[in-house]
Structure formats: structure tokens, C-alpha cells
Short mmCIF file of C-alpha atoms in Angstrom, two decimals:
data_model
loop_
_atom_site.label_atom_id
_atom_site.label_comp_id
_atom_site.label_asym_id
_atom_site.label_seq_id
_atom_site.Cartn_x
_atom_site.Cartn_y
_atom_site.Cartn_z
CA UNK A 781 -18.75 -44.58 -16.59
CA UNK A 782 -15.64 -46.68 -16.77
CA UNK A 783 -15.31 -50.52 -16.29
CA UNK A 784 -15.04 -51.28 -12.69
CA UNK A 785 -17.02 -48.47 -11.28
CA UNK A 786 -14.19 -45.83 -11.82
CA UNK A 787 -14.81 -42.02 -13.62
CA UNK A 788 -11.47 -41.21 -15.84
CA UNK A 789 -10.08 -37.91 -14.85
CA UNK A 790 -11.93 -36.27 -17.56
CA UNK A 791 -14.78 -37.37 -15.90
CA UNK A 792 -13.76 -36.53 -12.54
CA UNK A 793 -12.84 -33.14 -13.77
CA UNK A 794 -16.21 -32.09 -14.63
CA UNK A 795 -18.22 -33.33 -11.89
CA UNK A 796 -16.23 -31.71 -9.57
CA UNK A 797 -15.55 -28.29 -11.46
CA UNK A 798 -11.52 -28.71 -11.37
CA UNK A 799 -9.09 -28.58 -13.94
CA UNK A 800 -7.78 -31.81 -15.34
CA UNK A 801 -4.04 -29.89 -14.55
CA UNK A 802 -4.85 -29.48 -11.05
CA UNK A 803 -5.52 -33.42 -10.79
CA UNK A 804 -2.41 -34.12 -12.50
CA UNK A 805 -0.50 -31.50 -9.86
CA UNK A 806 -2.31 -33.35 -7.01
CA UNK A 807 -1.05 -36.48 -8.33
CA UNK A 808 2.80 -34.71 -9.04
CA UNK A 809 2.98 -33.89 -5.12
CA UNK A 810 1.77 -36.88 -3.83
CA UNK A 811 -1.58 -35.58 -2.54
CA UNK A 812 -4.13 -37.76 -4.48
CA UNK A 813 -3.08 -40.61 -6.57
CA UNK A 814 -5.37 -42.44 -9.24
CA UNK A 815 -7.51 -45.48 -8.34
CA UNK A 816 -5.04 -46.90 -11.95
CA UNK A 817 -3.52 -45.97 -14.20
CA UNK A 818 -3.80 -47.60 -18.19
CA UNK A 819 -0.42 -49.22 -19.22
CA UNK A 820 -1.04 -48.51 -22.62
CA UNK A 821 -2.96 -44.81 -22.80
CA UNK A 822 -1.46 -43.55 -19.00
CA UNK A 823 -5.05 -42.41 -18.51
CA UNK A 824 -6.02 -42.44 -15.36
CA UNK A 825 -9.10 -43.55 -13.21
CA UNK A 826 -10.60 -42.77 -10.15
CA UNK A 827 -12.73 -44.41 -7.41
CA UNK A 828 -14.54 -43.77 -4.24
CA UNK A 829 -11.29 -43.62 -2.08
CA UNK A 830 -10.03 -40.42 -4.37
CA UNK A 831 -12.94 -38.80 -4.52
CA UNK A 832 -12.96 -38.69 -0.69
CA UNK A 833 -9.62 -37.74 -0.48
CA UNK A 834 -10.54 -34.61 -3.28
CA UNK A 835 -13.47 -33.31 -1.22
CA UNK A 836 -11.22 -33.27 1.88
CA UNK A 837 -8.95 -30.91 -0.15
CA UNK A 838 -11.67 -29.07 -1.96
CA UNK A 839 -12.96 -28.17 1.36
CA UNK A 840 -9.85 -27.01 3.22
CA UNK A 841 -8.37 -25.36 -0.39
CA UNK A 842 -11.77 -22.99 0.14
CA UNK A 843 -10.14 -22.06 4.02
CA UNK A 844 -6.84 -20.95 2.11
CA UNK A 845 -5.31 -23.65 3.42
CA UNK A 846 -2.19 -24.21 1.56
CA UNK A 847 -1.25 -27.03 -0.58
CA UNK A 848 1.97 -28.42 2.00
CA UNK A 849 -0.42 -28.19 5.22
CA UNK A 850 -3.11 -30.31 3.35
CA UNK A 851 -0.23 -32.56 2.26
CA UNK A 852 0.46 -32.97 5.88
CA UNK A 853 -2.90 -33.49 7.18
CA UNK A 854 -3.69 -36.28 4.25
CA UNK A 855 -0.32 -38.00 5.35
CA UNK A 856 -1.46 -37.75 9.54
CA UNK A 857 -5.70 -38.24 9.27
CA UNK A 858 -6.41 -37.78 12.25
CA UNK A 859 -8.78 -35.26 14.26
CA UNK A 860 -6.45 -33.61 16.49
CA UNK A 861 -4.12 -32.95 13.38
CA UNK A 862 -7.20 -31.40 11.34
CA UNK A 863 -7.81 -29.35 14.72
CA UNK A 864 -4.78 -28.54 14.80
CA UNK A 865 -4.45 -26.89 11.28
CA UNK A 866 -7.89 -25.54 11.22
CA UNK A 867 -6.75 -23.08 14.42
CA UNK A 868 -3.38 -22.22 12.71
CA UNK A 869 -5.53 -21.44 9.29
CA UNK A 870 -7.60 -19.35 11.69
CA UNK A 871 -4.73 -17.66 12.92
CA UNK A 872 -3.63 -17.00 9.34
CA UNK A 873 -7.10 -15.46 8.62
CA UNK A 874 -7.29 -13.08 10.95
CA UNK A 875 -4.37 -11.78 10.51
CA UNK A 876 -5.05 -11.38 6.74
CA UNK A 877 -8.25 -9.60 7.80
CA UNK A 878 -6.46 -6.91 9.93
CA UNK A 879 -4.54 -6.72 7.21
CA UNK A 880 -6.73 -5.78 4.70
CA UNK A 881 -8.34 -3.27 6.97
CA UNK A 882 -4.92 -1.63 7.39
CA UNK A 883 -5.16 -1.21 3.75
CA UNK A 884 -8.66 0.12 3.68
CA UNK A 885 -7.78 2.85 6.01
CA UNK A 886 -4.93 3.84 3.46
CA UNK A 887 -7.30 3.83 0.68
CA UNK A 888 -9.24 5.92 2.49
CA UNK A 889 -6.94 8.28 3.17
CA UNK A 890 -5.86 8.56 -0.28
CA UNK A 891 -9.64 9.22 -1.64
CA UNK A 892 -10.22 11.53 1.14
CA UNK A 893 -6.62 13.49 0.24
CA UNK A 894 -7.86 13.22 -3.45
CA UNK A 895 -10.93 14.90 -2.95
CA UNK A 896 -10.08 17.61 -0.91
CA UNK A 897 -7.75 18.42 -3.20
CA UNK A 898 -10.04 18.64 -5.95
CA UNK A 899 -12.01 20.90 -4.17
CA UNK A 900 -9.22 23.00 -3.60
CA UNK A 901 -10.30 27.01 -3.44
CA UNK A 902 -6.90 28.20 -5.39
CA UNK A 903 -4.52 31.20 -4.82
CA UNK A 904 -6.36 32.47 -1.43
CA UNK A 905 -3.83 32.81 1.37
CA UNK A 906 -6.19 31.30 4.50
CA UNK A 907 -4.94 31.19 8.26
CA UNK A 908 -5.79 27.56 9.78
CA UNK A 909 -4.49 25.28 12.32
CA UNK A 910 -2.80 22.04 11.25
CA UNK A 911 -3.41 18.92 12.79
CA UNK A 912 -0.66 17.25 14.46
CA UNK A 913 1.58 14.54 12.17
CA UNK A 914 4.02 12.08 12.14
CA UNK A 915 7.09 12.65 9.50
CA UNK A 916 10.44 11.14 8.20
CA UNK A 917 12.93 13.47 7.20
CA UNK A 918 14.37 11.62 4.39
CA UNK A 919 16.99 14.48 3.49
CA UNK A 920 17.38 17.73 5.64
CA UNK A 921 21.19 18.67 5.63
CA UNK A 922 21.41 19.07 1.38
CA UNK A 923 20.04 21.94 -0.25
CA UNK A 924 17.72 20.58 -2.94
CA UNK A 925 17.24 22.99 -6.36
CA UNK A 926 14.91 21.03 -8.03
CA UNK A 927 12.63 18.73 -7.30
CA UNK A 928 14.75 15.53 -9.60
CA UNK A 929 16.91 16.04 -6.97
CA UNK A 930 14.84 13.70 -4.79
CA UNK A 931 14.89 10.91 -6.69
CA UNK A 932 17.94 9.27 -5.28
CA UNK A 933 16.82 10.02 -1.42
CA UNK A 934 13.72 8.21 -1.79
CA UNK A 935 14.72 5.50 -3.66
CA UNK A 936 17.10 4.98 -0.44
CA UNK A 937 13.81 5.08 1.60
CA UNK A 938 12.38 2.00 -0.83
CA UNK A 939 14.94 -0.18 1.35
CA UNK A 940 13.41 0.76 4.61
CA UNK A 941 9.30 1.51 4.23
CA UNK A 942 6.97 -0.33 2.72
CA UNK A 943 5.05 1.36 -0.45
CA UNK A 944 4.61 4.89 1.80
CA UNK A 945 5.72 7.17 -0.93
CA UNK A 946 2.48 7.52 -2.77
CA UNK A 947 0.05 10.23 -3.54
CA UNK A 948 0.70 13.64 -2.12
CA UNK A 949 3.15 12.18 0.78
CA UNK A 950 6.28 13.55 -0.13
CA UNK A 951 6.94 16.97 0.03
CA UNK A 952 9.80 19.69 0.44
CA UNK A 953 10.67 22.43 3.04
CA UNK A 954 12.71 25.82 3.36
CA UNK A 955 14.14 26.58 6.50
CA UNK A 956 12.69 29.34 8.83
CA UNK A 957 15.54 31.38 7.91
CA UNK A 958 15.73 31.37 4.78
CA UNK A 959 12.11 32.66 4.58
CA UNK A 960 13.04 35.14 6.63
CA UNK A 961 15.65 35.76 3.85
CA UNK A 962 13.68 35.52 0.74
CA UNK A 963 15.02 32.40 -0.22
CA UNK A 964 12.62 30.43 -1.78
CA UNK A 965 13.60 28.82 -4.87
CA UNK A 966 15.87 26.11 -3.14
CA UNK A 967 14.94 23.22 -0.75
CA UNK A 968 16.54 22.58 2.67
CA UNK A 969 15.16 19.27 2.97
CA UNK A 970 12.70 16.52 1.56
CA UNK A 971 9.90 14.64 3.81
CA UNK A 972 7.19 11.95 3.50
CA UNK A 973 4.05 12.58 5.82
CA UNK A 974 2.60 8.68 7.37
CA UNK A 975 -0.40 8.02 7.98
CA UNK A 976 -1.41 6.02 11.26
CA UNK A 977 -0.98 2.97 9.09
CA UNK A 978 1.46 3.24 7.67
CA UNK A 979 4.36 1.08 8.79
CA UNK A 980 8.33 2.22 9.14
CA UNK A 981 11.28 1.35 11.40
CA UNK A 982 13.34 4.29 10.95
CA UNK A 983 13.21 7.62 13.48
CA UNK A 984 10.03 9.53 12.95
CA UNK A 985 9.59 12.94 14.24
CA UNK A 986 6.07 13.70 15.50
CA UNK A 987 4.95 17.42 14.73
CA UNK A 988 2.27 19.04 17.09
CA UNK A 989 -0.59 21.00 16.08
CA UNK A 990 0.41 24.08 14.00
CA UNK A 991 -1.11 27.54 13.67
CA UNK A 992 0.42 28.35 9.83
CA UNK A 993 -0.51 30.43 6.59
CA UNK A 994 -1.38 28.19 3.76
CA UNK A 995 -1.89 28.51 0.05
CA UNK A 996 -3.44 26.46 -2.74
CA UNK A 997 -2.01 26.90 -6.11
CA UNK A 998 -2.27 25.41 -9.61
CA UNK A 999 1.08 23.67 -10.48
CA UNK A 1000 3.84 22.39 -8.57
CA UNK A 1001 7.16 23.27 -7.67
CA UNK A 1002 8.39 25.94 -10.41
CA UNK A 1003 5.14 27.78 -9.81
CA UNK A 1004 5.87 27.53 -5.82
CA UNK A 1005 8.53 30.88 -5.27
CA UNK A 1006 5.47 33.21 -5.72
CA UNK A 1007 3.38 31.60 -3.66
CA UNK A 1008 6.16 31.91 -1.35
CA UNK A 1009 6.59 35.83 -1.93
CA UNK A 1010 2.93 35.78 -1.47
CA UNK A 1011 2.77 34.28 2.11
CA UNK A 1012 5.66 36.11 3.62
CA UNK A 1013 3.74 39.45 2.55
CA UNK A 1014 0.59 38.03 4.21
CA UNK A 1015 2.53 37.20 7.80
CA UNK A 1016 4.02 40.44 7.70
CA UNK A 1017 1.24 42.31 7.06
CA UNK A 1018 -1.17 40.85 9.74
CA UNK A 1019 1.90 40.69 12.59
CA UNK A 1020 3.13 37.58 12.01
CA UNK A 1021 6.46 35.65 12.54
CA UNK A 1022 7.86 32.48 11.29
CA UNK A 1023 7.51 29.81 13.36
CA UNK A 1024 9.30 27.03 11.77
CA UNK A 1025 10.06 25.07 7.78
CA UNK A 1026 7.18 25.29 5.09
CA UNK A 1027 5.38 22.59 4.15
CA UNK A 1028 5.00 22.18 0.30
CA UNK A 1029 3.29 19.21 -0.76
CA UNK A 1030 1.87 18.56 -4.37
CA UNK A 1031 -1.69 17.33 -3.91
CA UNK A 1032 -2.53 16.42 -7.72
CA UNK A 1033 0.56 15.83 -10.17
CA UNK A 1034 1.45 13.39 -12.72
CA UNK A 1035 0.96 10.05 -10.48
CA UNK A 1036 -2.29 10.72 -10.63
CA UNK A 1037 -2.97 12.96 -14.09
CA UNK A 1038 -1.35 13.91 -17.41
CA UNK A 1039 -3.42 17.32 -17.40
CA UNK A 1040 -0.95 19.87 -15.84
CA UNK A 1041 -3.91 22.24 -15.52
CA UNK A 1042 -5.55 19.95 -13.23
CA UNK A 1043 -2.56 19.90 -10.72
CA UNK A 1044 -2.82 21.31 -6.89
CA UNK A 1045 -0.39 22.13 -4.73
CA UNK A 1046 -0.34 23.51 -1.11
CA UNK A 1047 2.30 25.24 1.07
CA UNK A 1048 1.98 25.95 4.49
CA UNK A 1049 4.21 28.14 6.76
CA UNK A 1050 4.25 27.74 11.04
CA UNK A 1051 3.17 31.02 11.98
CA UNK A 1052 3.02 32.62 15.81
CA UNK A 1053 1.19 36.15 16.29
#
């Protein structure tokens, strides 16, 4: 204890479990100045008057309030002011919340995508219907060879969606007519599937449910023009007719392993019987 009933910050530090540089920012902004300060040393002491004054912004600092509103209310102490910011820090809260649970449902979608495609069953040509889905063509009028061809498309996307191009989202198509033609080692256009969370403010096209022939393989796109020969084989041997652009979407690839023998991909082709 100091002379004259004041703690020095050191002191005051440790009794109330705060760094000594957070005091001396408090003291920087205005927000709680020292009982005195020494002439000499420039240590400085608190009393009774600061410490009430630090447990006013201990207590809203643990609300997230931040540092400018508590400036404000410790300029204006008053109840209605304190009211006042309490039910705009509530506001801010909730909003965080629904936030965060926008983000939980993404990470859930992820881990669910992740898993199913670990489970894949590979190189078996199955007949399912797809669920309907919301899309953004983000390049459907250049013919795409390879997939580095993307690149500068969806870095023009970065400008206009938040982080959406993530974990088997992004995938490329061939036109219904050049299936029918046996094209299938060039891409008519480049896509990113959104979840219901996902946010964007460009024009979205909504896809209804699909009846299509799908296939799981092992690789990615160089592997994909069998898989292609494959699936036109399958639809015309059980009746079938194209019914609109593949879907080829790599599942498992290098944003999420370095082992190439661990990586899925899936192409799926609107079919009508």
C-alpha cells in the first residue's frame, strides 16, 4: 500500500487481473485517469474513485462493449445513457449470434459434403434424382480447356461474394450438345453451387429437381473425358436422352489434400427417359 491510501498501477494491475498497458491505454484515451501522478518517477497511483470507474469498464468490456461507447457512457453517467447502450450492445449481440449460426450451417455443410465424399462408391454409373439448387454462372459463353482457365473468372467473383468459393463449390459444365457430340474434353462454362447461406447480390439461377446419370471417379478433371464416354454409353443404352449441361464438381482435391489418390470427383448428366 502506498502513502495516502492509493495502490500504484502495479498494484492495481494485479488485483484486478489487467495489464499494466491496458491502464496506461485507458489513461491515453481519456477513459480513466490516475488518482496522481509522481513528478519525479511519472508513476502513477490510484484511489477509490478509479477503481470504480475500472469496474464500470471491466463489466461492460465483458458485454463487448466497445472502448468509444464506454468512453461515452463514462463522459454522460447517467441511467438512461447506460440503458441506452446496454439495448444497442444487445442489438449488436444478437446479431453476432445469427451470425455465427449462419456460419455453423456452412460448416456443416462442408463436413457433411466432406464425408459423403469420402464415402464415395467409385466408377459405378448410378441413376438418382438431384435435389433442387441455387447456382451462379460465373462464365458460360467461353469455352474453357483446362481447368487454370478459371482462375481469372473467379477471382472476378471475389469482388462480388463473400468467401463462397470453397470446398467442392465450383465446378464446370459441357453443353447438352456437345454431349450429344462427343465433346468432352472442353468446358462451356464454369459455376459455383450456394448453399442457403450463403450470401450474393448477383443473378442466381435456381435449378429444379433433376433426374440425371452420375459417376464417382478418382481424380479430377484430366481423368473426367472417360467418365464422360462412360455415361453417354449408359443413357444410350437404357433409352435415355440428354436433358441439359453436366455437372462436374471435384469433391476432394488439393484444398483439402496433397494425396492425389485420395481425390473424388463426381459428374452428373440431366437425363429424361
Amino acid at each position: 500500500m502506498n502513502p495516502g491510501g492509493l495502490l500504484g498501477i502495479g498494484d492495481v494491475a494485479r488485483m484486478y487481473h489487467i495489464s499494466i498497458s491496458s491502464l496506461r491505454y485507458y489513461e491515453k484515451i481519456g477513459i480513466l485517469k490516475p488518482e496522481r501522478i509522481d513528478p519525479d518517477s511519472g508513476y502513477r497511483y490510484y484511489g477509490s474513485r478509479q477503481f470504480e470507474v475500472l469496474n464500470s469498464i471491466r463489466y461492460l468490456r465483458t458485454l463487448d462493449m466497445p472502448l468509444s461507447e464506454i468512453a461515452d457512457f463514462l463522459r454522460n453517467r447517467d441511467i438512461d445513457n447506460m440503458v441506452e447502450k446496454l439495448r444497442e450492445q444487445k442489438k449488436i449481440v444478437l446479431a453476432k449470434e445469427a451470425e455465427l449460426r449462419r456460419v455453423e450451417r456452412k460448416i456443416d455443410n462442408r463436413l457433411k459434403m466432406i464425408e459423403d465424399a469420402r464415402h464415395s462408391i467409385l466408377d459405378t454409373i448410378t441413376v438418382c434424382r438431384k435435389p433442387p439448387c441455387l447456382m451462379i454462372w460465373i462464365q458460360n459463353s467461353l469455352r474453357i480447356k483446362n481447368y487454370l482457365d478459371m482462375e481469372k473468372p473467379l477471382r472476378q467473383l471475389d469482388q462480388q461474394a463473400e468467401a463462397v468459393i470453397f470446398l467442392g463449390k465450383v465446378g464446370v459444365s459441357i453443353s447438352s450438345e456437345h454431349l450429344g457430340e462427343g465433346v468432352f474434353d472442353r468446358y462451356d462454362g464454369i459455376f459455383l453451387l450456394l448453399d442457403e447461406v450463403d450470401r450474393y447480390d448477383g443473378e442466381v439461377t435456381g435449378l429444379p429437381e433433376m433426374l440425371c446419370v452420375s459417376v464417382r471417379f478418382q481424380g479430377t478433371h484430366p481423368q473426367a473425358p472417360e467418365q464422360y464416354r462412360r455415361l453417354m454409353a449408359y443413357t444410350r443404352e437404357h433409352g435415355m436422352a440428354v436433358d441439359g449441361f453436366s455437372r462436374e464438381i471435384t469433391m476432394i482435391d488439393y484444398g483439402l489434400t496433397g494425396n492425389t489418390d485420395q481425390f473424388v470427383t463426381e459428374i452428373s448428366i440431366p437425363v429424361r427417359c
